[in-house]
XYZ file of C-alpha atoms in Angstrom:
395
model
C 0.000 0.000 0.000
C 1.441 3.377 -1.015
C 1.181 6.513 1.102
C -1.465 7.951 -1.238
C -3.725 4.935 -0.628
C -4.064 5.451 3.114
C -7.449 6.815 4.267
C -7.649 10.201 5.949
C -7.479 9.898 9.739
C -10.782 10.403 11.548
C -9.140 12.962 13.823
C -7.021 15.985 13.011
C -3.319 15.125 13.043
C -0.774 17.868 13.555
C 2.404 17.746 11.495
C 5.889 18.563 12.706
C 8.393 19.880 10.184
C 11.731 18.033 9.903
C 13.682 21.140 10.930
C 11.491 21.574 14.011
C 12.051 17.948 14.993
C 15.806 18.403 14.488
C 15.744 21.396 16.847
C 14.030 19.309 19.517
C 16.539 16.482 19.085
C 19.463 18.923 19.286
C 17.972 20.522 22.412
C 17.818 17.052 24.036
C 14.080 17.346 24.558
C 12.603 14.006 25.664
C 10.474 12.497 22.923
C 9.532 9.168 21.449
C 9.700 8.314 17.758
C 7.493 5.554 16.414
C 9.027 4.536 13.093
C 6.468 2.586 11.057
C 8.708 1.677 8.125
C 9.548 -1.937 7.365
C 12.224 -3.373 9.654
C 14.878 -3.646 6.913
C 14.488 0.048 6.042
C 14.564 1.072 9.698
C 17.767 -0.885 10.301
C 19.535 0.988 7.482
C 18.958 4.413 9.025
C 16.747 6.126 11.556
C 16.451 9.243 13.698
C 18.155 9.143 17.057
C 19.304 11.492 19.796
C 20.447 11.713 23.404
C 16.908 11.768 24.840
C 15.076 10.091 21.970
C 13.427 6.710 22.414
C 12.837 4.976 19.071
C 10.373 2.169 18.459
C 9.989 0.347 15.164
C 6.589 -1.188 14.467
C 5.832 -1.602 10.727
C 2.607 0.121 9.712
C 1.100 -3.052 8.256
C 1.012 -4.499 11.780
C -1.202 -1.589 12.857
C -3.731 -1.447 10.020
C -6.367 -3.176 12.160
C -5.772 -0.839 15.069
C -3.271 -0.103 17.813
C -2.974 -2.974 20.284
C -2.608 -2.684 24.035
C 1.003 -3.864 23.925
C 2.103 -0.896 21.821
C 0.066 1.541 23.897
C 1.808 0.248 27.012
C 5.205 0.914 25.408
C 4.376 4.513 24.555
C 4.950 7.220 27.178
C 2.120 9.185 28.742
C 4.220 12.234 29.612
C 5.948 13.094 26.318
C 4.989 13.520 22.663
C 5.199 10.729 20.126
C 6.357 11.548 16.596
C 5.278 8.995 14.005
C 7.653 8.547 11.072
C 7.492 6.722 7.738
C 9.223 7.081 4.380
C 7.121 9.899 2.904
C 4.664 10.979 5.601
C 1.489 9.211 4.425
C 1.289 5.960 6.387
C 2.650 7.729 9.463
C -0.157 10.301 9.318
C -2.710 7.477 9.314
C -1.040 5.695 12.237
C -0.738 8.975 14.165
C -4.484 9.369 13.740
C -5.071 5.917 15.207
C -2.866 6.807 18.180
C -4.705 10.089 18.766
C -7.980 8.193 18.868
C -6.450 6.208 21.725
C -5.491 9.381 23.596
C -1.796 9.447 22.626
C -0.161 12.854 22.007
C 0.953 11.921 18.490
C 2.183 14.078 15.626
C 3.275 13.182 12.105
C 6.690 13.962 10.612
C 5.925 15.994 7.504
C 7.323 14.294 4.372
C 8.746 11.505 6.518
C 12.356 10.379 6.214
C 12.564 12.006 2.792
C 11.865 15.308 4.504
C 14.476 14.481 7.152
C 17.008 13.902 4.365
C 16.322 17.415 3.044
C 17.713 19.063 6.181
C 20.937 20.891 5.345
C 22.640 23.072 7.945
C 25.134 25.912 7.476
C 27.671 27.142 10.032
C 30.817 29.215 9.653
C 33.993 27.730 11.099
C 35.821 29.648 13.805
C 39.291 29.597 12.251
C 42.165 32.013 11.771
C 41.714 32.692 8.078
C 41.230 35.698 5.847
C 38.464 33.723 4.136
C 35.006 32.881 5.398
C 34.958 29.083 5.580
C 31.560 27.513 6.185
C 30.585 23.900 6.807
C 27.390 22.319 5.503
C 25.971 19.381 7.458
C 23.424 16.827 6.290
C 22.331 15.110 9.518
C 20.533 12.238 7.790
C 23.686 10.938 6.099
C 26.559 12.675 7.865
C 27.734 14.351 4.655
C 29.809 17.521 5.022
C 30.681 20.152 2.421
C 32.586 23.438 2.629
C 32.172 26.911 1.187
C 35.276 29.118 0.933
C 34.626 32.825 0.327
C 37.223 35.569 -0.145
C 37.239 38.951 -1.900
C 34.167 38.333 -4.046
C 35.030 34.787 -5.104
C 33.948 31.434 -3.676
C 34.631 27.716 -3.991
C 32.631 24.762 -2.717
C 34.319 21.512 -1.732
C 32.441 18.195 -2.002
C 29.051 19.671 -2.978
C 25.932 17.506 -3.045
C 23.745 17.525 -6.145
C 20.561 17.766 -4.067
C 21.662 21.115 -2.633
C 23.526 22.646 -5.593
C 21.471 25.847 -5.652
C 22.177 26.558 -1.974
C 25.901 26.989 -2.537
C 25.300 29.589 -5.238
C 22.765 31.458 -3.096
C 24.944 31.420 0.011
C 27.981 32.667 -1.911
C 25.906 35.544 -3.279
C 24.628 36.335 0.214
C 28.276 36.732 1.219
C 28.927 39.044 -1.719
C 30.706 36.505 -3.881
C 30.306 34.559 -7.108
C 30.853 30.819 -6.951
C 33.954 30.179 -9.041
C 34.963 26.571 -8.369
C 33.247 23.328 -7.391
C 35.797 20.763 -6.184
C 35.463 17.072 -5.397
C 38.005 15.359 -3.170
C 37.383 11.989 -4.839
C 34.785 9.825 -6.561
C 32.202 9.586 -3.807
C 30.474 6.299 -2.965
C 27.717 7.552 -0.660
C 26.143 10.575 -2.366
C 25.700 12.060 -5.816
C 28.191 14.859 -6.389
C 26.968 18.331 -7.281
C 30.079 19.266 -9.261
C 28.595 18.484 -12.685
C 25.270 20.140 -11.855
C 27.009 23.343 -10.817
C 29.193 23.289 -13.922
C 26.299 22.784 -16.352
C 23.748 25.097 -14.724
C 26.071 27.967 -13.725
C 29.425 29.459 -14.709
C 31.216 27.427 -12.037
C 34.357 25.547 -13.058
C 34.247 21.878 -12.062
C 37.500 20.624 -10.536
C 38.374 16.931 -10.262
C 41.577 15.332 -8.957
C 43.626 14.080 -11.895
C 44.108 10.576 -10.400
C 40.351 10.322 -9.779
C 39.666 10.971 -13.462
C 41.846 7.959 -14.258
C 39.157 5.732 -12.756
C 37.057 6.317 -15.859
C 35.332 9.683 -15.526
C 33.070 10.205 -18.544
C 31.367 13.583 -18.167
C 29.208 15.246 -20.799
C 30.332 18.634 -19.471
C 33.649 20.441 -19.168
C 35.870 20.100 -16.144
C 39.446 20.817 -15.136
C 41.848 18.625 -13.197
C 44.301 19.292 -10.395
C 47.249 17.250 -9.194
C 49.447 17.124 -6.130
C 51.192 20.448 -5.561
C 48.788 22.565 -7.616
C 47.296 25.720 -6.127
C 43.886 27.284 -6.780
C 43.329 30.917 -5.846
C 39.992 32.094 -4.469
C 40.000 35.811 -3.821
C 42.935 36.452 -1.525
C 43.473 32.878 -0.328
C 45.131 29.806 -1.803
C 43.805 26.264 -1.839
C 46.723 23.835 -2.001
C 46.170 20.413 -3.574
C 47.508 17.356 -1.716
C 47.203 13.876 -3.203
C 46.168 11.699 -0.236
C 45.309 8.218 -1.580
C 44.139 5.294 0.523
C 40.375 5.523 0.715
C 40.527 5.688 -3.079
C 43.401 5.987 -5.513
C 42.310 9.511 -6.418
C 41.608 10.773 -2.901
C 42.776 14.383 -2.685
C 42.797 16.866 0.196
C 42.593 20.641 -0.076
C 44.509 22.876 2.327
C 42.610 26.161 2.561
C 44.647 29.240 3.478
C 47.158 27.031 5.298
C 44.700 26.515 8.163
C 41.868 24.143 7.197
C 42.482 20.755 5.591
C 39.468 19.383 3.728
C 40.387 15.699 4.023
C 37.467 14.196 2.122
C 37.210 10.609 3.356
C 40.890 10.192 4.222
C 40.735 11.220 7.874
C 37.698 11.934 10.036
C 37.404 13.433 13.497
C 36.539 10.027 14.943
C 38.083 7.505 12.551
C 40.104 6.931 9.396
C 39.023 5.908 5.909
C 37.851 2.476 4.917
C 40.004 1.104 2.056
C 37.603 -1.258 0.268
C 35.197 0.866 -1.791
C 37.251 1.107 -4.988
C 38.747 -2.365 -5.493
C 36.727 -4.340 -2.953
C 38.153 -6.861 -0.539
C 40.877 -7.921 -2.977
C 42.410 -4.456 -3.052
C 41.700 -3.436 0.549
C 45.044 -4.534 1.989
C 47.125 -2.571 -0.517
C 44.823 0.431 -0.127
C 45.188 0.284 3.666
C 48.974 0.298 3.284
C 48.695 3.332 1.012
C 46.418 5.040 3.530
C 48.990 4.496 6.277
C 51.734 6.064 4.146
C 49.464 9.001 3.275
C 48.580 9.707 6.883
C 52.134 9.419 8.167
C 53.991 11.164 5.352
C 51.523 13.788 4.129
C 48.689 14.557 6.524
C 50.444 14.241 9.886
C 53.418 16.225 8.622
C 51.278 19.380 8.604
C 51.278 21.718 11.633
C 49.388 20.458 14.687
C 47.083 23.481 14.619
C 45.745 22.538 11.160
C 41.995 21.958 11.389
C 40.859 18.657 9.881
C 37.576 19.228 8.034
C 36.288 15.845 6.815
C 33.640 15.066 4.209
C 31.599 13.008 6.672
C 30.772 12.447 10.304
C 29.203 9.413 11.948
C 27.039 8.869 15.016
C 30.282 8.229 16.911
C 31.610 11.729 16.163
C 31.404 14.489 18.749
C 30.585 17.961 17.408
C 32.397 21.076 18.510
C 30.630 23.558 20.771
C 29.241 25.390 17.741
C 27.792 22.190 16.251
C 30.409 21.845 13.510
C 32.628 18.812 13.021
C 36.373 19.331 12.974
C 39.477 18.722 15.046
C 43.067 19.894 14.941
C 45.728 17.440 13.881
C 47.350 17.830 17.295
C 44.106 16.854 18.992
C 43.657 13.794 16.770
C 47.263 12.724 17.346
C 46.662 12.821 21.098
C 43.366 10.876 20.972
C 43.553 8.437 18.048
C 45.833 5.471 18.731
C 45.582 4.264 15.131
C 47.737 7.225 14.098
C 50.617 5.848 16.197
C 50.574 2.213 15.056
C 53.241 0.752 12.829
C 52.251 -0.097 9.257
C 51.386 -3.785 9.675
C 49.468 -3.202 12.900
C 47.522 -0.355 11.279
C 46.551 -2.437 8.246
C 45.410 -5.389 10.353
C 43.447 -3.096 12.659
C 41.700 -1.205 9.856
C 40.655 -4.383 8.052
C 39.461 -6.163 11.182
C 35.961 -4.777 11.656
C 34.736 -2.571 8.822
C 31.028 -1.654 8.734
C 28.664 -2.565 5.887
C 29.351 -0.731 2.650
C 27.115 2.270 1.847
C 23.762 1.444 0.294
C 23.754 1.528 -3.513
C 27.434 2.467 -3.519
C 28.157 0.829 -6.886
C 25.369 2.785 -8.612
C 26.454 5.985 -6.848
C 30.069 5.537 -7.997
C 28.933 4.843 -11.566
C 26.745 7.955 -11.512
C 29.554 10.102 -10.152
C 31.898 8.787 -12.838
C 29.379 9.806 -15.474
C 28.956 6.214 -16.620
C 25.339 6.002 -15.434
C 22.488 8.525 -15.534
C 20.079 9.345 -12.726
C 17.305 11.911 -12.517
C 17.248 14.266 -9.545
C 14.701 12.070 -7.779
C 16.595 8.868 -8.580
C 19.814 10.425 -7.326
C 18.115 11.506 -4.105
C 16.757 7.987 -3.566
C 20.153 6.378 -4.188
C 21.883 8.329 -1.442
C 19.309 7.954 1.360
C 20.845 6.555 4.535
C 24.173 6.732 6.381
C 27.510 7.185 4.623
C 29.550 4.308 6.184
C 32.787 5.620 4.640
C 34.849 5.287 7.822
C 36.772 2.167 8.787
C 34.775 1.729 11.990
C 31.267 2.463 13.242
C 32.740 3.191 16.662
C 35.039 6.088 17.419
C 38.754 5.283 17.223
C 39.496 8.226 19.504
C 40.056 7.764 23.239
């Protein structure tokens, strides 16, 4: 049964907007979420928080009414937010709960609406440029906007939010000049091509990433290790940092912020198996070790690591952004002090499941496969799983 086939509830059901729910979660307000999606969809990704209790009861188990067992599991002293994929079945179930006296509301547009949340915050760093971080809570994706003297660049943009980068740059008095990818992403559809075809933005791809078989129907430029891009009054230095992928590239912005892509996170390091699978993971892990030791960790300790993703195990900074200095990570992440063989064995020992639809996402990002905006959005729903561990590797 599709969402459009559900009958209208017999009682009025209030809707809560995804951004409003996110504010409540961030404020640690006690609430209960009843997720009525199928169990396999719920297990892939869900909404959680410090004071959030989550129950999963598929909607088809409730079509004949809400049983006493479920009512007993729901709190009497806090609101219940009912969630589904698109907001239709959850509205119907919320109506059934209200008829039973439960303080139930419906998440507008469901998990698809949750995936549309995109947050902007400027980093507190010592730079002549304004450097902002974009956060997508549903997937943990991070992107960065660099603005200086009327020019701007976006690093690791998402296709679903391409227009926001242009608008935000203009709001800061700048024109978006560059759209850069750190690598061929496996968890989301890149916005680099969209920005290049729909605006005057120059698409920038790492030269070794193009070697994987990029086949774009639009123009792009490449950068290699040691190159420098200028945005206004600041430089963006190009550092080839392979390991997660062969083309993985980091961008050092104004000598202060290192956009590491998926090479190094604030809570973990990259997984090495998304390009060549299990057969190539060992060699990729060795390459990752060399990259971290010889390139990344050789930078000054005060360099701020700005990754392309965060996981549930990551701890945000006081301002809600995700980042950590290299000195801080050195002091808290034991994996950065292992010898090469120990590091490789450790990284390969307990990797999480690969991102959903990652093969189709890679093919789309290479330009070898087409996807409409809606298809692209569907492909990337869920967590990123690009780190080597679901748990934090920091102390």
